[in-house]
Amino acid sequence: PGQRLPSLQHRRQLGKRKTVRPAGRPELRKAAGSCPSGNSAAAGAGGNSGPARAGPVLGSIDILEDPVIKNVIVLQTVLQEVRNRSAPVYKRIRDVIQNPEKHFYSFTNEHHRETYIEQERGETSNDRNDRAIRVAVKWYNEHLKKIEEEEKIQVIFLTNDRINKEKALEEGITAYTCEEYIKSLTANPELVDRLACVSDEGKEIEGGKIIFPEHIPLSKLQQGIKSGIYLQGTYRANRENYLEATVWVHGDAEENKEIIVQGLKHLNRAIHEDVVAVELLAKDEWVAPSSVVLQDDGQNEEDIENEEEKENILKTSINKDMMRPTGRVVGIIKRNWRPYCGMLSKSQIKEARRHLFTPADRRIPRIRIETRQADTLEGQRIIVAIDGWPRNSRYPNGHFVKNLGSAGDKETETEVLLLEHDVPHQAFSQAVLSFLPKMPWSITEEDMKHREDLRHLNVCSVDPPGCTDIDDALHCREIGNGNLEVGVHIADVSHFIRPGNALDEESVKRGTTVYLCEKRIDMVPELLSSNLCSLRSNVDRLAFSCIWEMNHEAEILKTRFTKSVINSKASLTYAEAQMRIDSATMNDDITNSLRGLNRLAKILKKKRIDNGALTLASPEVRFHMDSETHDPIDLQTKELKETNSMVEEFMLLANISVAQKIYDEFPEFALLRKHPAPPPSNYDILVKAAKSKNLEIKTDSAKALAESLDKAESPAFPYLNTLLRILTTRCMMQAVYFCSGMDNDFHHYGLASPIYTHFTSPIRRYADIIVHRLLAVAIGADSTYPELTDKHKLAEMCKNLNYRHKMAQYAQRASVAFHTQLFFKTKGVVNEDAYILFVRKNAIVVLIPKYGLEGTVFFEEKDKPAPKLEYNSEVPSLTVEDTTLHMFDKVKVNIMLDDSNIQHQKMRMVLVEPKVSSKDEPEKKKKKLQK
């Protein structure tokens, strides 16, 4: 099976064939292949590189996944090749084989007496594998003759390797190339668009002149990296400027960590996230990062002269201090292509089949595809995969994979958002669901033997409205000696998800539940997330409990952990819990428990803050949805109640108690969470901004920062303190998971805690499941397993969890941005108060508190005389003509939706007050505003 993902680069033959099942008369096909002979651009290594062959599997996984294609046998020889060449394609072909409706089978021809062959003297392993595939096809042909059927089953051999096809035909095997075979399926013409674009070099741009330098072959790159001539790193394209990228060099060297690459020829066909080899340029050729914004909007791809003009814009006169190490890409070590979402830019030429595709991600170049359905695809979001990038082509070649639906449509845009943030969101497979408990489920006597029965306690849960995945519940009661017993009870997810099974593998891959504005992408199947693991009221549920004995000053006297059974007496919202606490008439057990918890939480919070913990702000918003259309009808900033804080205090306390326990037991492989202190320079902007308002912010420690934030009040400007806290949040580092045996800095800066982990949300975070398993082993409640105590494996897992959490965060932000656009779509022009968060060289970034919305006001517009701008980075301030703007100034802006670019709709903001006088006559200005 062939997938056509970029990373499939070096691929050798793949054998694939349609297979026999006893019922019916399947045809049998087999495919093996390699990429075009000649200068194999697909291989990313110039010259006739033998092993660089992307066979039908690698090249056509998109087609193999189509429901039309059934009854295929995939040879072991081919599967091994695919596995070596591309993990993503290998996973996809395995999934196809496991899908019972497809009737794909793998055949272990390398372990079958009649099909195994030895490599002969002088025979390359490539040729040996080609021969093995032909032997297996012939064996299948003979084998199928034995079946008594009215109709003979024909075996078809698919290969993209000319020589292998000729040899097969000589040996009497029916053989086609993938393209010939797919084009013969006249009932399904749409499959042709999904063929990988592997035409011979000559067929690219007819007579196209060479634009790019050759890529150096992998073996030479590896030698060059060893000897230090080249550096290996990850290529990061620049979102703002398509002619510039940075390469983050792998390894621990302090110097040349980050290398700038500028200009088409130096970028040399590398694509965002590829692993590349770069050669440093001589110091006199170094450049500075450019501050211009350049989008690739040219239509005519032959227009290379135009590119050279644009490259000259980059070379602005700059002082020597700004110069950074600069290099050029000399070769590709590993392609990290994925399928890309975006839109078709239809060719102007009538009847044309070649069109350019513009990816949604601005870091990805446009891709040339061939399709006959351009008219139907216009205005649609589609997925395209890259096949290769020849030296004489301005853009890479690719093929159409799938139509997602109309651009701007809510379902389509949500799908795009999930795909672009790499959020696994397909339905859970049968293999995964098979590990769920059989319904009806109940707690057995066996379960009770190893658990404490806490069903008599007055436990309750407090969550946001509409929450169905309830992870945590609480109780508080006075005990005989006058002290208090406080319990945090967490869903016992690790009881249901056992190490290493398909359910566990899927959960770790997802890493976290993703909450979009109107949709939740669960980490675990709904039966667990909303039912069996959810600590709903009035049902028995399995829990992992952390129970403290405290005195009335909230000092912990004893801590214990136990697996338990609980029965929650109430599932409340934050507002309901607050109402009970404040009510003069309610005195039931649950209400008294809540009052006790609330009183202790206030003491705990005060201690934490005295200790130096930070209280930061973020302008979070909630959408009110129309119950019929599900469109946002109102936007409001979330208000936090005392009870939000109450729950948070006990969650933090439980997380810290558990972190200490698992670290004491397993100093080498505790999964912990740390929050590094930001480098001092991160705070420059905060300190300057506060100073401009005559306030002092101290940043030498978290405690000093917290205290100076508390003092930074201005009676005339009450919102200033919130702005300072929002800005402080922007100065922070990201908190990350790590393995205790691989790191020695454990400190959590924001919480001012020497140790921290995540224990309280195992339904929605995989890290908590690992922490539950470690804690269970520590208290003798469950058995261990090898991966749990392998610090390298844990470190690898932490890396994936950190990536998934980051992507989930970005996806959530993108979802809010999209819903904000929907909200403003029908509003026309809205005038609102705003505050300046940042000043830039030619723009200001403003925050609109009412909508928690941030946007940029630009002062230079296309086709308008540019106003006089003076930027002062010290204050910082921006003077437009004769109006000076500072950070935190209150302004008025007009907000409207700019949907001129359907793929990149954005909120457009225009400054209304203070009026910035421009050289335009007032008449023109009026028109501009109306427009």
Coordinates of N, CA, C and O in Angstrom, one line a residue, residues 342-437:
G342 N -6.7 23.5 2.8 CA -6.6 24.8 2.2 C -7.6 24.9 1.1 O -8.6 24.2 1.1
M343 N -7.3 25.8 0.1 CA -8.3 26.0 -0.9 C -7.6 26.1 -2.3 O -6.4 26.5 -2.4
L344 N -8.4 25.8 -3.3 CA -7.9 25.8 -4.7 C -7.9 27.2 -5.2 O -8.9 28.0 -5.0
S345 N -6.8 27.7 -5.8 CA -6.8 28.9 -6.5 C -6.9 28.5 -8.0 O -5.9 28.1 -8.6
K346 N -8.1 28.6 -8.5 CA -8.3 28.1 -9.9 C -7.5 28.8 -10.9 O -7.4 30.0 -10.9
S347 N -7.0 28.0 -11.8 CA -6.2 28.6 -12.9 C -7.0 29.5 -13.8 O -8.2 29.2 -14.0
Q348 N -6.4 30.6 -14.3 CA -7.2 31.5 -15.1 C -7.5 30.9 -16.5 O -8.4 31.3 -17.2
I349 N -6.6 29.9 -16.9 CA -6.7 29.3 -18.2 C -8.0 28.4 -18.3 O -8.2 27.6 -17.5
K350 N -8.8 28.6 -19.3 CA -10.0 27.8 -19.5 C -9.6 26.4 -19.7 O -8.6 26.1 -20.3
E351 N -10.4 25.5 -19.1 CA -10.2 24.0 -19.3 C -8.9 23.5 -18.7 O -8.5 22.4 -19.0
A352 N -8.2 24.3 -18.0 CA -6.9 23.9 -17.5 C -7.1 22.8 -16.4 O -8.1 22.7 -15.8
R353 N -6.1 21.9 -16.4 CA -6.2 20.8 -15.3 C -5.3 21.1 -14.2 O -5.3 20.5 -13.1
R354 N -4.3 22.0 -14.5 CA -3.3 22.3 -13.4 C -3.7 23.5 -12.7 O -3.9 24.6 -13.3
H355 N -3.7 23.4 -11.4 CA -4.1 24.6 -10.5 C -3.2 24.7 -9.4 O -2.5 23.7 -9.0
L356 N -3.2 25.8 -8.7 CA -2.4 26.0 -7.5 C -3.3 25.9 -6.3 O -4.5 26.4 -6.3
F357 N -2.8 25.2 -5.3 CA -3.6 25.0 -4.1 C -2.9 25.9 -3.0 O -1.7 25.9 -2.9
T358 N -3.7 26.7 -2.3 CA -3.1 27.6 -1.2 C -3.4 27.0 0.2 O -4.6 27.0 0.6
P359 N -2.4 26.5 0.9 CA -2.7 25.9 2.2 C -3.1 27.0 3.2 O -2.8 28.2 3.1
A360 N -3.9 26.5 4.2 CA -4.4 27.4 5.2 C -3.2 27.9 6.1 O -3.2 29.0 6.6
D361 N -2.3 27.0 6.3 CA -1.1 27.3 7.1 C -0.1 28.2 6.2 O 0.4 27.7 5.2
R362 N 0.1 29.4 6.6 CA 0.9 30.3 5.8 C 2.4 29.9 5.7 O 3.1 30.4 4.9
R363 N 2.7 28.9 6.5 CA 4.2 28.5 6.4 C 4.4 27.5 5.3 O 5.6 27.1 5.1
I364 N 3.3 27.0 4.7 CA 3.5 25.9 3.7 C 3.4 26.6 2.3 O 2.5 27.4 2.1
P365 N 4.3 26.3 1.4 CA 4.2 26.9 0.1 C 2.9 26.4 -0.7 O 2.3 25.4 -0.3
R366 N 2.6 27.1 -1.7 CA 1.5 26.7 -2.5 C 1.9 25.4 -3.3 O 3.1 25.2 -3.5
I367 N 0.9 24.6 -3.6 CA 1.2 23.3 -4.2 C 0.5 23.2 -5.5 O -0.7 23.5 -5.6
R368 N 1.2 22.7 -6.6 CA 0.5 22.5 -7.9 C -0.2 21.1 -7.9 O 0.5 20.1 -7.6
I369 N -1.5 21.1 -8.3 CA -2.1 19.8 -8.4 C -2.8 19.7 -9.8 O -3.1 20.7 -10.4
E370 N -3.1 18.5 -10.2 CA -3.9 18.3 -11.4 C -5.2 17.8 -11.0 O -5.3 16.8 -10.2
T371 N -6.3 18.4 -11.5 CA -7.6 17.9 -11.2 C -8.6 18.3 -12.3 O -8.4 19.3 -12.9
R372 N -9.6 17.5 -12.5 CA -10.6 17.7 -13.5 C -11.9 18.4 -12.8 O -12.8 18.7 -13.4
Q373 N -11.8 18.5 -11.5 CA -13.0 19.0 -10.8 C -12.9 20.3 -10.2 O -13.5 20.7 -9.2
A374 N -12.0 21.2 -10.8 CA -11.7 22.5 -10.3 C -13.0 23.3 -10.0 O -13.1 24.0 -9.1
D375 N -14.0 23.2 -11.0 CA -15.2 24.0 -10.8 C -15.9 23.7 -9.5 O -16.4 24.6 -8.8
T376 N -16.0 22.4 -9.2 CA -16.8 22.0 -8.0 C -15.9 22.3 -6.7 O -16.5 22.5 -5.7
L377 N -14.6 22.4 -6.9 CA -13.8 22.5 -5.7 C -13.6 24.0 -5.3 O -13.0 24.3 -4.3
E378 N -14.0 24.9 -6.2 CA -13.8 26.3 -5.9 C -14.7 26.7 -4.7 O -15.8 26.3 -4.6
G379 N -14.1 27.4 -3.7 CA -14.8 27.8 -2.6 C -15.0 26.7 -1.5 O -15.6 26.9 -0.5
Q380 N -14.3 25.6 -1.8 CA -14.4 24.5 -0.8 C -13.1 24.4 -0.1 O -12.0 24.8 -0.6
R381 N -13.1 23.9 1.1 CA -11.9 23.5 1.8 C -11.5 22.1 1.4 O -12.3 21.2 1.5
I382 N -10.3 21.9 0.9 CA -9.9 20.6 0.5 C -8.6 20.2 1.2 O -7.9 21.0 1.8
I383 N -8.2 18.9 1.1 CA -7.0 18.4 1.6 C -6.1 18.0 0.4 O -6.6 17.3 -0.5
V384 N -4.9 18.4 0.4 CA -3.9 18.0 -0.6 C -2.7 17.5 0.0 O -2.3 17.9 1.1
A385 N -2.1 16.5 -0.7 CA -0.8 15.9 -0.2 C 0.3 16.3 -1.2 O 0.0 16.4 -2.4
I386 N 1.5 16.5 -0.7 CA 2.7 16.8 -1.6 C 3.3 15.5 -2.1 O 3.4 14.5 -1.3
D387 N 3.7 15.5 -3.3 CA 4.4 14.3 -3.9 C 5.9 14.5 -4.1 O 6.7 13.6 -3.9
G388 N 6.3 15.7 -4.4 CA 7.7 16.0 -4.6 C 7.9 17.4 -5.1 O 6.9 18.1 -5.4
W389 N 9.1 17.8 -5.2 CA 9.4 19.2 -5.6 C 10.6 19.2 -6.5 O 11.8 19.3 -6.0
P390 N 10.4 19.1 -7.8 CA 11.5 19.1 -8.8 C 12.3 20.4 -8.8 O 11.8 21.5 -8.4
R391 N 13.5 20.4 -9.3 CA 14.4 21.6 -9.2 C 13.9 22.6 -10.2 O 14.3 23.8 -10.1
N392 N 13.1 22.3 -11.2 CA 12.7 23.3 -12.2 C 11.3 23.8 -12.0 O 10.7 24.3 -12.8
S393 N 10.8 23.6 -10.7 CA 9.4 24.0 -10.5 C 9.4 24.9 -9.3 O 10.0 24.7 -8.3
R394 N 8.7 26.0 -9.5 CA 8.6 27.1 -8.5 C 7.9 26.6 -7.3 O 8.1 27.0 -6.1
Y395 N 6.9 25.6 -7.5 CA 6.1 25.1 -6.4 C 6.2 23.6 -6.3 O 6.5 22.9 -7.4
P396 N 6.0 22.9 -5.2 CA 5.9 21.5 -5.1 C 4.7 20.9 -5.9 O 3.8 21.7 -6.1
N397 N 4.8 19.7 -6.3 CA 3.7 19.0 -6.9 C 2.9 18.2 -5.9 O 3.6 17.6 -5.0
G398 N 1.6 18.0 -6.1 CA 0.9 17.2 -5.1 C -0.4 16.7 -5.8 O -0.6 16.8 -7.0
H399 N -1.2 16.1 -4.9 CA -2.5 15.6 -5.5 C -3.6 15.8 -4.5 O -3.4 15.9 -3.3
F400 N -4.8 15.9 -5.1 CA -6.0 16.1 -4.3 C -6.3 14.9 -3.5 O -6.2 13.8 -4.0
V401 N -6.7 15.0 -2.2 CA -7.0 13.9 -1.3 C -8.5 13.8 -1.0 O -9.1 12.8 -1.1
K402 N -9.1 15.0 -0.6 CA -10.4 14.9 0.0 C -11.0 16.3 0.0 O -10.3 17.3 0.2
N403 N -12.3 16.4 -0.2 CA -13.1 17.6 -0.1 C -13.7 17.7 1.3 O -14.4 16.8 1.7
L404 N -13.5 18.8 2.1 CA -14.0 18.8 3.4 C -15.3 19.6 3.5 O -16.1 19.4 4.5
G405 N -15.7 20.4 2.5 CA -16.9 21.1 2.5 C -16.7 22.6 2.2 O -15.6 23.0 2.0
S406 N -17.8 23.4 2.3 CA -17.7 24.8 2.0 C -16.9 25.6 3.0 O -17.2 25.4 4.2
A407 N -16.1 26.5 2.5 CA -15.3 27.4 3.4 C -16.3 28.2 4.1 O -17.3 28.7 3.6
G408 N -16.0 28.5 5.4 CA -16.9 29.4 6.2 C -18.0 28.6 6.9 O -18.6 29.1 7.9
D409 N -18.3 27.4 6.5 CA -19.3 26.6 7.1 C -18.8 26.0 8.4 O -17.6 25.6 8.5
K410 N -19.6 26.0 9.5 CA -19.1 25.7 10.8 C -18.5 24.3 10.9 O -17.4 24.2 11.5
E411 N -19.2 23.3 10.4 CA -18.6 21.9 10.5 C -17.3 21.8 9.8 O -16.3 21.2 10.3
T412 N -17.3 22.4 8.6 CA -16.0 22.3 7.7 C -14.9 23.0 8.5 O -13.8 22.5 8.6
E413 N -15.1 24.2 9.0 CA -14.0 25.0 9.6 C -13.5 24.3 10.9 O -12.4 24.3 11.2
T414 N -14.5 23.6 11.6 CA -14.0 22.9 12.8 C -13.1 21.7 12.4 O -12.1 21.5 13.0
E415 N -13.5 21.0 11.3 CA -12.7 19.9 10.8 C -11.3 20.4 10.4 O -10.3 19.8 10.8
V416 N -11.2 21.6 9.7 CA -10.0 22.1 9.3 C -9.1 22.5 10.5 O -7.9 22.2 10.6
L417 N -9.8 23.1 11.5 CA -9.1 23.5 12.7 C -8.4 22.3 13.4 O -7.3 22.3 13.9
L418 N -9.2 21.2 13.5 CA -8.7 20.0 14.2 C -7.5 19.4 13.4 O -6.5 19.0 13.9
L419 N -7.7 19.3 12.0 CA -6.7 18.7 11.2 C -5.4 19.6 11.2 O -4.3 19.0 11.4
E420 N -5.5 20.9 11.2 CA -4.4 21.7 11.1 C -3.6 21.8 12.5 O -2.4 22.1 12.5
H421 N -4.3 21.4 13.6 CA -3.6 21.4 14.9 C -3.3 20.0 15.2 O -2.9 19.7 16.4
D422 N -3.4 19.1 14.3 CA -3.0 17.7 14.5 C -3.7 17.1 15.7 O -3.1 16.4 16.5
V423 N -5.0 17.4 15.8 CA -5.8 16.8 17.0 C -6.4 15.5 16.5 O -7.2 15.6 15.6
P424 N -6.0 14.4 17.1 CA -6.7 13.1 16.7 C -8.1 13.2 17.0 O -8.5 13.3 18.2
H425 N -9.0 13.1 16.0 CA -10.5 13.2 16.3 C -11.4 12.3 15.6 O -12.6 12.4 15.6
Q426 N -10.8 11.2 15.0 CA -11.6 10.2 14.3 C -12.4 9.5 15.4 O -12.0 9.4 16.5
A427 N -13.5 8.8 15.0 CA -14.2 8.0 16.0 C -13.3 6.9 16.5 O -12.4 6.5 15.8
F428 N -13.6 6.5 17.8 CA -12.8 5.5 18.3 C -13.0 4.2 17.6 O -14.1 3.8 17.2
S429 N -11.9 3.4 17.3 CA -12.0 2.2 16.4 C -12.7 1.1 17.3 O -12.7 1.1 18.5
Q430 N -13.1 0.1 16.6 CA -13.6 -1.1 17.2 C -12.6 -1.7 18.2 O -12.9 -2.2 19.3
A431 N -11.4 -1.8 17.7 CA -10.3 -2.3 18.6 C -10.2 -1.6 19.9 O -10.1 -2.3 21.0
V432 N -10.3 -0.3 19.9 CA -10.3 0.5 21.1 C -11.5 0.2 22.0 O -11.4 -0.1 23.2
L433 N -12.7 0.2 21.3 CA -14.0 0.1 22.1 C -14.1 -1.3 22.7 O -14.8 -1.5 23.7
S434 N -13.4 -2.3 22.1 CA -13.5 -3.7 22.6 C -13.0 -3.8 24.0 O -13.2 -4.8 24.7
F435 N -12.2 -2.8 24.5 CA -11.6 -2.9 25.8 C -12.5 -2.1 26.9 O -12.1 -2.0 28.0
L436 N -13.6 -1.7 26.4 CA -14.5 -1.0 27.4 C -15.3 -2.1 28.2 O -15.5 -3.2 27.7
P437 N -15.7 -1.8 29.4 CA -16.5 -2.8 30.2 C -17.8 -3.1 29.5 O -18.3 -2.2 28.8

